[in-house]
Coordinates of C-alpha atoms in Angstrom, one line a residue:
X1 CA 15.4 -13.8 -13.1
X2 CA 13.3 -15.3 -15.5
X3 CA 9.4 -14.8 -14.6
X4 CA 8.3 -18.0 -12.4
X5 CA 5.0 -18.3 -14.6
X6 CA 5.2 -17.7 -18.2
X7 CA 2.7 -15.1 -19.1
X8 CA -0.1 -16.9 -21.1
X9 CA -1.6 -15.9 -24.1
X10 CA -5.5 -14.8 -23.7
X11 CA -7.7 -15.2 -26.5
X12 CA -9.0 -11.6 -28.3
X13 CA -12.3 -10.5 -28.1
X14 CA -14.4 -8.9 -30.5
X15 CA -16.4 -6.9 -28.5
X16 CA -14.0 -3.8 -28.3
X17 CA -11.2 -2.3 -29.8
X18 CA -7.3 -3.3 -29.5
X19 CA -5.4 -2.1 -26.7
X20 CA -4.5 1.7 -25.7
X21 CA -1.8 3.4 -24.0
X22 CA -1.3 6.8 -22.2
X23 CA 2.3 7.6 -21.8
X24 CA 4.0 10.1 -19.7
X25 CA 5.4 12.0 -22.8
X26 CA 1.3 12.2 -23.9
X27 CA 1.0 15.3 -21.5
X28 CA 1.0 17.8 -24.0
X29 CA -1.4 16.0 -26.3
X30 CA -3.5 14.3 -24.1
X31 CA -6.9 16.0 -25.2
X32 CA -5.8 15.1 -28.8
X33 CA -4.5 11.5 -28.7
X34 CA -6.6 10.4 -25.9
X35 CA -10.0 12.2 -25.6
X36 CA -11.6 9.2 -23.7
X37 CA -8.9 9.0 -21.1
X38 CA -9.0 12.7 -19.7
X39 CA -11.6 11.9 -17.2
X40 CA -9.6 8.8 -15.9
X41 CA -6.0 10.7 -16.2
X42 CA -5.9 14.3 -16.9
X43 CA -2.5 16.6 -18.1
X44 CA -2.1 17.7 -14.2
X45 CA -2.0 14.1 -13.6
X46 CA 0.2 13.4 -15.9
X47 CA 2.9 15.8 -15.6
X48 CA 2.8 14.8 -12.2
X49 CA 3.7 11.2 -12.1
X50 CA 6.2 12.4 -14.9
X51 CA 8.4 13.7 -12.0
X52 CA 8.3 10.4 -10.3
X53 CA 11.4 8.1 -10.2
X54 CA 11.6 5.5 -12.7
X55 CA 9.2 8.1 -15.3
X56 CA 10.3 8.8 -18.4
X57 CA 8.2 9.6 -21.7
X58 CA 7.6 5.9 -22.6
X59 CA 6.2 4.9 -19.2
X60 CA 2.7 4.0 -19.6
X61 CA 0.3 5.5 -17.3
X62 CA -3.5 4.1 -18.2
X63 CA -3.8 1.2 -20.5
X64 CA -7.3 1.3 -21.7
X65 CA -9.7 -0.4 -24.2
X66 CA -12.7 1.1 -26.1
X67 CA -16.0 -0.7 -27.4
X68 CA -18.1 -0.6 -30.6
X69 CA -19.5 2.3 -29.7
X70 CA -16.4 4.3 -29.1
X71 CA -16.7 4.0 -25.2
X72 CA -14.1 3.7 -22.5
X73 CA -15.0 -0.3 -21.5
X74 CA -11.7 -1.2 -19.5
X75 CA -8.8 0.1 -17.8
X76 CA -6.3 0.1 -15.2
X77 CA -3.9 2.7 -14.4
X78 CA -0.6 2.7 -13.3
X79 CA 2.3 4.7 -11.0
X80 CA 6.0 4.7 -11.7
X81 CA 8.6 3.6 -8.9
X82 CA 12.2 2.0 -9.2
X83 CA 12.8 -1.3 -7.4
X84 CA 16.2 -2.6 -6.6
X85 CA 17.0 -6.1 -6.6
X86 CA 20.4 -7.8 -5.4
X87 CA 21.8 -4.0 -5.8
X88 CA 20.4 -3.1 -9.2
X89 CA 18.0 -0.7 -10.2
X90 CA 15.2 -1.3 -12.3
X91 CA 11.9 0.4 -12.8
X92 CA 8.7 -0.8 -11.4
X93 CA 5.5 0.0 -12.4
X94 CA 2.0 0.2 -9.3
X95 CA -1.1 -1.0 -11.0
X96 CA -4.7 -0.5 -9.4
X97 CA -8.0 1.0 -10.4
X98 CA -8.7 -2.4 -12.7
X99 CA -12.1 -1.1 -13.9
X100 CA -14.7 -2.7 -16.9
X101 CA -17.9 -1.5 -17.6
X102 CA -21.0 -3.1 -15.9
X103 CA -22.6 -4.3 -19.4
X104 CA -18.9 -6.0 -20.4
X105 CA -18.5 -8.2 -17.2
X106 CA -17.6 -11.2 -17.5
X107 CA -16.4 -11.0 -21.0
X108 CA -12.6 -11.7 -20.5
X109 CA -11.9 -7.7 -21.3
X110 CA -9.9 -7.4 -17.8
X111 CA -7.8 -10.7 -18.5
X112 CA -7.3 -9.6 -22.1
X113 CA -6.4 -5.8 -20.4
X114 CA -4.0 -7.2 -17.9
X115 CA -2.5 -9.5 -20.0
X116 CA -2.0 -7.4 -22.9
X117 CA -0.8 -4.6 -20.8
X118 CA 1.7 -6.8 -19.0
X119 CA 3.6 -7.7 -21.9
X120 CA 4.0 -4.1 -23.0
X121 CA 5.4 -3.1 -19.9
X122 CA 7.9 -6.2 -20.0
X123 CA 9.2 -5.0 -23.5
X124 CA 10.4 -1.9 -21.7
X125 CA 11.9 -3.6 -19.5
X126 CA 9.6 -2.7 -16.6
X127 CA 8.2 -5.3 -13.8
X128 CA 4.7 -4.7 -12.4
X129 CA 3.3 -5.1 -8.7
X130 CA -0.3 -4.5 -7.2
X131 CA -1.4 -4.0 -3.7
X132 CA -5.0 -4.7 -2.0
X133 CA -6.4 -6.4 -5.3
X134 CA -9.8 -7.8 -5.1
X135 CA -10.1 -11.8 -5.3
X136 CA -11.8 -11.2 -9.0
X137 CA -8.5 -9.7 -10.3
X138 CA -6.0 -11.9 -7.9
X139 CA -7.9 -14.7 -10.1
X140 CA -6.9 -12.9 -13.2
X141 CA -3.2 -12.5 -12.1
X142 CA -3.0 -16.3 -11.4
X143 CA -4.6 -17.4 -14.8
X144 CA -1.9 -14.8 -16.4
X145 CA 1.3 -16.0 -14.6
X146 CA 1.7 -12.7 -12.4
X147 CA 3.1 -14.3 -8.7
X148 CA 0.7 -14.0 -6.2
X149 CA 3.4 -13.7 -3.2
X150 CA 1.0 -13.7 -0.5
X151 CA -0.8 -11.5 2.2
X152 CA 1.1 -8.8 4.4
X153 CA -0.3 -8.9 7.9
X154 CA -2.4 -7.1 9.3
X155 CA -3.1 -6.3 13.0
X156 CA -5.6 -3.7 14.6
X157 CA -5.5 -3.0 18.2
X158 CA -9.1 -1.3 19.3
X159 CA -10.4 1.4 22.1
X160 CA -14.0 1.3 20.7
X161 CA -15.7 -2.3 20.3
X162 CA -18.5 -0.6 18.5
X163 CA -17.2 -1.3 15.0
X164 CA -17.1 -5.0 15.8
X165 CA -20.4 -5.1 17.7
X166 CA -21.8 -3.5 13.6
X167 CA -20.1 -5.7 11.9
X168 CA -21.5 -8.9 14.4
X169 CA -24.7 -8.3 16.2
X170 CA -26.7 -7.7 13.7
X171 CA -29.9 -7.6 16.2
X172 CA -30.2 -4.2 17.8
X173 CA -31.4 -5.8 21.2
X174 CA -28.5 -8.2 21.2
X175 CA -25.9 -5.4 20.3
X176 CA -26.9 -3.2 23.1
X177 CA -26.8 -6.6 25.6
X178 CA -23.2 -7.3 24.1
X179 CA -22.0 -3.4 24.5
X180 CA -20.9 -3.0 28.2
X181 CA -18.9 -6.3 28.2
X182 CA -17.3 -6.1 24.7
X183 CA -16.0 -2.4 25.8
X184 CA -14.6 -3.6 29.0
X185 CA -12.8 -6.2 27.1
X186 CA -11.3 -3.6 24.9
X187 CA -10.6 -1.4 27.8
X188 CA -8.9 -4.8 29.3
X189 CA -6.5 -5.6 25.9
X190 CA -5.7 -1.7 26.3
X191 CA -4.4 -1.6 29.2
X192 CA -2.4 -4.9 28.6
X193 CA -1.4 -3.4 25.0
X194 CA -0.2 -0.3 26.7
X195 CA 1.9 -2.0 29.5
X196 CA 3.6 -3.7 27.0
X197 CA 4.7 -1.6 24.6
X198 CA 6.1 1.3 27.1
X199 CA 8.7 -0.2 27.6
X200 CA 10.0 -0.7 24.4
X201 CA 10.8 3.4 24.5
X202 CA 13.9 3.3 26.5
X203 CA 16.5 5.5 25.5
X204 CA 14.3 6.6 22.1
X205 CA 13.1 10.1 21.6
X206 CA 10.6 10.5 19.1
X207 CA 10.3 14.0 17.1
X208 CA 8.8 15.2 14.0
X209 CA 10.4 14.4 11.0
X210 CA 10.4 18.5 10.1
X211 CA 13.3 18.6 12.5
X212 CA 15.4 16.9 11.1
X213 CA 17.3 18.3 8.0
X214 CA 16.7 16.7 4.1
X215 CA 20.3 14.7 4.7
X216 CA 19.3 12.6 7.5
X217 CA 15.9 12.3 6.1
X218 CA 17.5 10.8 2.9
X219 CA 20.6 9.2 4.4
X220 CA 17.7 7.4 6.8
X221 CA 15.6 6.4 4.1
X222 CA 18.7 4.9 2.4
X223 CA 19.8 3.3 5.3
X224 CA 16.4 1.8 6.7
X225 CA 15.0 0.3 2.6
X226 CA 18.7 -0.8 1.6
X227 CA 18.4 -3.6 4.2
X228 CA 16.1 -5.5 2.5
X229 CA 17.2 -7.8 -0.7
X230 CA 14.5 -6.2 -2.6
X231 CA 13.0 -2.4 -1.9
X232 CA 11.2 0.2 -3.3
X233 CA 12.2 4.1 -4.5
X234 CA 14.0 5.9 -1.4
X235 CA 13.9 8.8 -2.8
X236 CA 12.6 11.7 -0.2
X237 CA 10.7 13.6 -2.8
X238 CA 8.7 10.7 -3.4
X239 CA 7.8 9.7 0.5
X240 CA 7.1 13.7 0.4
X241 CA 4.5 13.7 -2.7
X242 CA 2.9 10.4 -1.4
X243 CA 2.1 12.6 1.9
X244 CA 0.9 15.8 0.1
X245 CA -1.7 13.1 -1.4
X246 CA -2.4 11.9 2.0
X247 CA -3.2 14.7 3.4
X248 CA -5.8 15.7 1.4
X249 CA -7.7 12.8 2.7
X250 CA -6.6 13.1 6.5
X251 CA -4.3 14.0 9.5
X252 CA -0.9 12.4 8.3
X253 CA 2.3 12.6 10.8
X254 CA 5.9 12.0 10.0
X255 CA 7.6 11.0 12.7
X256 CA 11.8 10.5 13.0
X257 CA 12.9 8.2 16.4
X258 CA 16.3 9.0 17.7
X259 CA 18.7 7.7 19.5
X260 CA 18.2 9.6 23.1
X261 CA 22.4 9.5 24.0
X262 CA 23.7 10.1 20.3
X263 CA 20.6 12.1 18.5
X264 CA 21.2 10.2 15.7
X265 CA 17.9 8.8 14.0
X266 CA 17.2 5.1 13.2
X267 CA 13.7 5.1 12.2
X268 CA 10.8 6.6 11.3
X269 CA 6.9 5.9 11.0
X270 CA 4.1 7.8 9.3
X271 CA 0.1 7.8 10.8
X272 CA -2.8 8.7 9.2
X273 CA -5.9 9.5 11.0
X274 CA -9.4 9.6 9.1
X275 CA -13.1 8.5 9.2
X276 CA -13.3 4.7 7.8
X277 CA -15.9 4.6 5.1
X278 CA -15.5 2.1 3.5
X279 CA -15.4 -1.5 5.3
X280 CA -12.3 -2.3 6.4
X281 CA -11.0 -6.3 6.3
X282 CA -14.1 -6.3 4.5
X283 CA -16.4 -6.2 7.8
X284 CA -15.7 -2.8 9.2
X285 CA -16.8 0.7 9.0
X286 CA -18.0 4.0 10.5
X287 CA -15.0 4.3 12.7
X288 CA -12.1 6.6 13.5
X289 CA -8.9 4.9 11.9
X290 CA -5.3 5.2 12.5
X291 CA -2.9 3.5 10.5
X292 CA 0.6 3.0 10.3
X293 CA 1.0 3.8 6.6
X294 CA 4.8 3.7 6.4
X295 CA 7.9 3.2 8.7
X296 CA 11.4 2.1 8.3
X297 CA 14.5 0.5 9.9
X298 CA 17.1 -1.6 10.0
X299 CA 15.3 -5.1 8.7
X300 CA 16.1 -6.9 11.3
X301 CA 16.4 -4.3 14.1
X302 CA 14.2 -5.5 17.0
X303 CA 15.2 -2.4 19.1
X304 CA 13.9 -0.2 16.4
X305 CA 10.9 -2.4 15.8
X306 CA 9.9 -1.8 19.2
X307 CA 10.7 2.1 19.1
X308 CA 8.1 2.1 16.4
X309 CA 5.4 0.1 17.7
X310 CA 5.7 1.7 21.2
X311 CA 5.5 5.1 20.1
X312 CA 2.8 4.1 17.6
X313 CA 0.7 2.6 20.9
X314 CA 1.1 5.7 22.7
X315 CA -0.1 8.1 19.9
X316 CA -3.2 6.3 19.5
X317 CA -4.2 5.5 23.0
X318 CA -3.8 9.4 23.4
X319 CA -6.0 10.2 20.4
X320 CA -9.7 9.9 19.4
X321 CA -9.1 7.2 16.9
X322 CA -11.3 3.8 17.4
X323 CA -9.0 2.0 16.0
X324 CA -5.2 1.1 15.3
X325 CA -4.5 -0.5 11.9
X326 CA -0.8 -2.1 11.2
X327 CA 0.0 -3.4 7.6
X328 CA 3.3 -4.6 7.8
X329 CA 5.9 -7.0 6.2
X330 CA 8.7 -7.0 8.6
X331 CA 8.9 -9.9 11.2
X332 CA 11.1 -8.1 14.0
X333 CA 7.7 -5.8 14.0
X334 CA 4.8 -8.3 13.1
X335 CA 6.4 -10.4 16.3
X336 CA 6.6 -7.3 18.5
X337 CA 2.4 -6.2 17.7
X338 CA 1.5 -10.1 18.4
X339 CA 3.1 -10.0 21.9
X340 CA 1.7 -6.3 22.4
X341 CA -1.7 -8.0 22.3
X342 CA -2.6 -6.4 18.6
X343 CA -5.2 -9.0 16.4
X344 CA -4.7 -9.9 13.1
X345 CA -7.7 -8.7 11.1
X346 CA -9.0 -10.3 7.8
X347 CA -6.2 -11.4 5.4
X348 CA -4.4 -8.1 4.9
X349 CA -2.8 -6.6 2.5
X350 CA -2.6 -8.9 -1.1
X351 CA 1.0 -8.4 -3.1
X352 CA 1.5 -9.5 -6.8
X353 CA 4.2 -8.9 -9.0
X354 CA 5.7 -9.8 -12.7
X355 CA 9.1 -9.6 -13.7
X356 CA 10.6 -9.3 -16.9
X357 CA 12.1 -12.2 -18.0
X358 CA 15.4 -11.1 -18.9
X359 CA 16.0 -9.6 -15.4
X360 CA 19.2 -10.2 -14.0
X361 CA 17.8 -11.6 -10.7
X362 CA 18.0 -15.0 -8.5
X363 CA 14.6 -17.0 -7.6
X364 CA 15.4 -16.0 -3.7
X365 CA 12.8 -12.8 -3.5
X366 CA 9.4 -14.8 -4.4
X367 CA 7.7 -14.2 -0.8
X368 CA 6.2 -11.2 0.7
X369 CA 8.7 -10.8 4.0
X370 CA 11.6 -9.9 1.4
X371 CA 9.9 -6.9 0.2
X372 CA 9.6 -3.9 2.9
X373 CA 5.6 -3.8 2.1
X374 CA 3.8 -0.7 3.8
X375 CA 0.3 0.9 3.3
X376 CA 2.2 3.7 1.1
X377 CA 3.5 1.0 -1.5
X378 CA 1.5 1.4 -4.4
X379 CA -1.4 2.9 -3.1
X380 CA -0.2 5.7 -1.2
X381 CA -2.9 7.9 -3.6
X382 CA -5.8 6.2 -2.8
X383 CA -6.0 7.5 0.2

């Protein structure tokens, strides 16, 4: 598949240095070669995204440029995954933390950056895809070439309106006016949320995934990602390291859904529970979250879909979270959460990729529903 934009050339700047790169085989040197990149990317770092699949000593981890005065001005970093497309495997590489300096803003150093860094990566041979980029640097991937593919829903179902009331009443007066009916409204969508999901749990049991030995785990991850035309690393190790980062930020629970009569398991879902911070859909914050930050199933499995979203409902109408967040990609799911009564919030979750040109792929992958898109893709670790 030849790249659907040509990657266009970006005039240099003189205001820093050429490009630099931090590879996975730069873990015993680090301190030596790249002195301004240990507070970005340090050896622990490195020798652990080394382990990853689709790492090997080329893979570059940080591409980074430095200014007159010897100074880290501009960077992103990346994180190494394997994608397969139309059953071959090829590597894939996350990019995020797209950083320049305050002073050098505006100066075309991120374009130059991105660019740059994009071709290096295509000489390997490796594609590059981002997740919840900011409209500054989606504008930078469109005058580069890189697909934009779209937005991934999502939805948010609520048992506090108090983050919304923030967010909309500004006036105190007003807010406390609004209170009483806007949490009877919630209590209202609840209830119908609720009714209709139960049922969806017929004949399902749902069980932690630590039950379950590392051959179902793997053969279900295999099973659930291979349906898609295009899907990420299934390697359990992976899933496993992407929780242990989690969890350092959170409550994070695996759960496995089986089938009540056989025991055999067709799904799975992972939830995250944690104080929101920072504003969510760009509005809200100060809030106890819940998200769905990875599941899997059969693509088009509506039984499963239901499984998921059911047992998701009743986890979080039984906890203290405020509110339920769903990023997801899949259709059979996205359908299920509308009729459940759950509200899509803001414009969700952005997804851009570049492909190298002399990939052996058709043009039939370009749009976000193809790809089995969760929270964990990509950005798993900045959580």
């Amino acid at each position: 598949m030849v790249e659907s934009k040509k990657m266009q050339s970006v005039s240099d700047t003189t205001v820093c240095s050429g490009m630099h790169v931090v590879r996975c085989g730069d873990c015993s040197a680090l301190a030596a070669r790249h002195p301004h990149a240990e507070a970005i990317l340090n050896a622990a770092s490195l020798s652990h995204f080394s382990t990853f699949p689709g790492a090997a000593d080329d893979f570059p981890l940080l591409f980074y440029l430095l200014d007159p005065q010897d100074r880290l001005c501009a960077y992103f970093r990346v994180i190494p995954d394997q994608v397969t497309l139309e059953s071959r495997t090829y590597r894939w590489a996350w990019t995020g933390d797209n950083y320049t300096l305050p002073e050098y803003r505006g100066r075309g150093l991120s374009t130059k950056l991105q660019g740059e860094g994009t071709r290096h990566l295509h000489e390997l041979g490796i594609a590059r895809g981002s997740v919840f980029s900011t409209e500054v640097t989606l504008h930078i991937f469109s005058k580069l070439g890189i697909d934009v593919a779209g937005y991934v829903p999502r939805f948010v179902a609520v048992r506090s309106a108090q983050p919304f009331l923030d967010a909309h009443a500004s006036n105190r007066i007003f807010r406390m006016a609004l209170s009483r009916p806007a949490q009877f409204a919630a209590w209202l969508m609840g209830r119908w949320t609720r009714a209709r999901a139960r049922g969806q749990r017929a004949d399902v049991d749902c069980v932690p995934a630590d039950t379950c030995t590392d051959s179902e785990l793997q053969r279900l991850l295999d099973r659930t990602k291979g349906s898609y035309s295009a899907y990420f690393s299934t390697d359990l190790s992976l899933l496993r390291k992407k929780l242990a980062a989690a969890r350092r930020m959170g409550r994070v629970d695996w759960w496995v859904l089986r089938d009540a009569a056989s025991s055999d398991p067709f799904a799975y879902m992972v939830v995250r529970r944690r104080w929101q911070e920072k504003p969510l859909a760009e509005k809200y914050k100060g809030f106890n979250l819940m998200t769905l930050m990875d599941f899997g199933f059969e693509a088009s499995d509506s039984r499963a879909a239901g499984a998921v979203l059911a047992y998701l409902v009743r986890e979080f109408f039984s906890s203290d979270a405020d509110v339920l967040e769903v990023i997801s990609g899949n259709s059979e799911l996205n359908h299920l959460a509308r009729r459940c009564g759950l509200l899509a919030a803001g414009k969700g979750m952005s997804f851009s990729y570049a492909l190298p040109g002399d990939w052996a792929c058709s043009n039939s992958i370009p749009s976000c529903e193809h790809w089995p898109l969760t929270h964990f893709c990509g950005d798993a670790f900045a959580f």
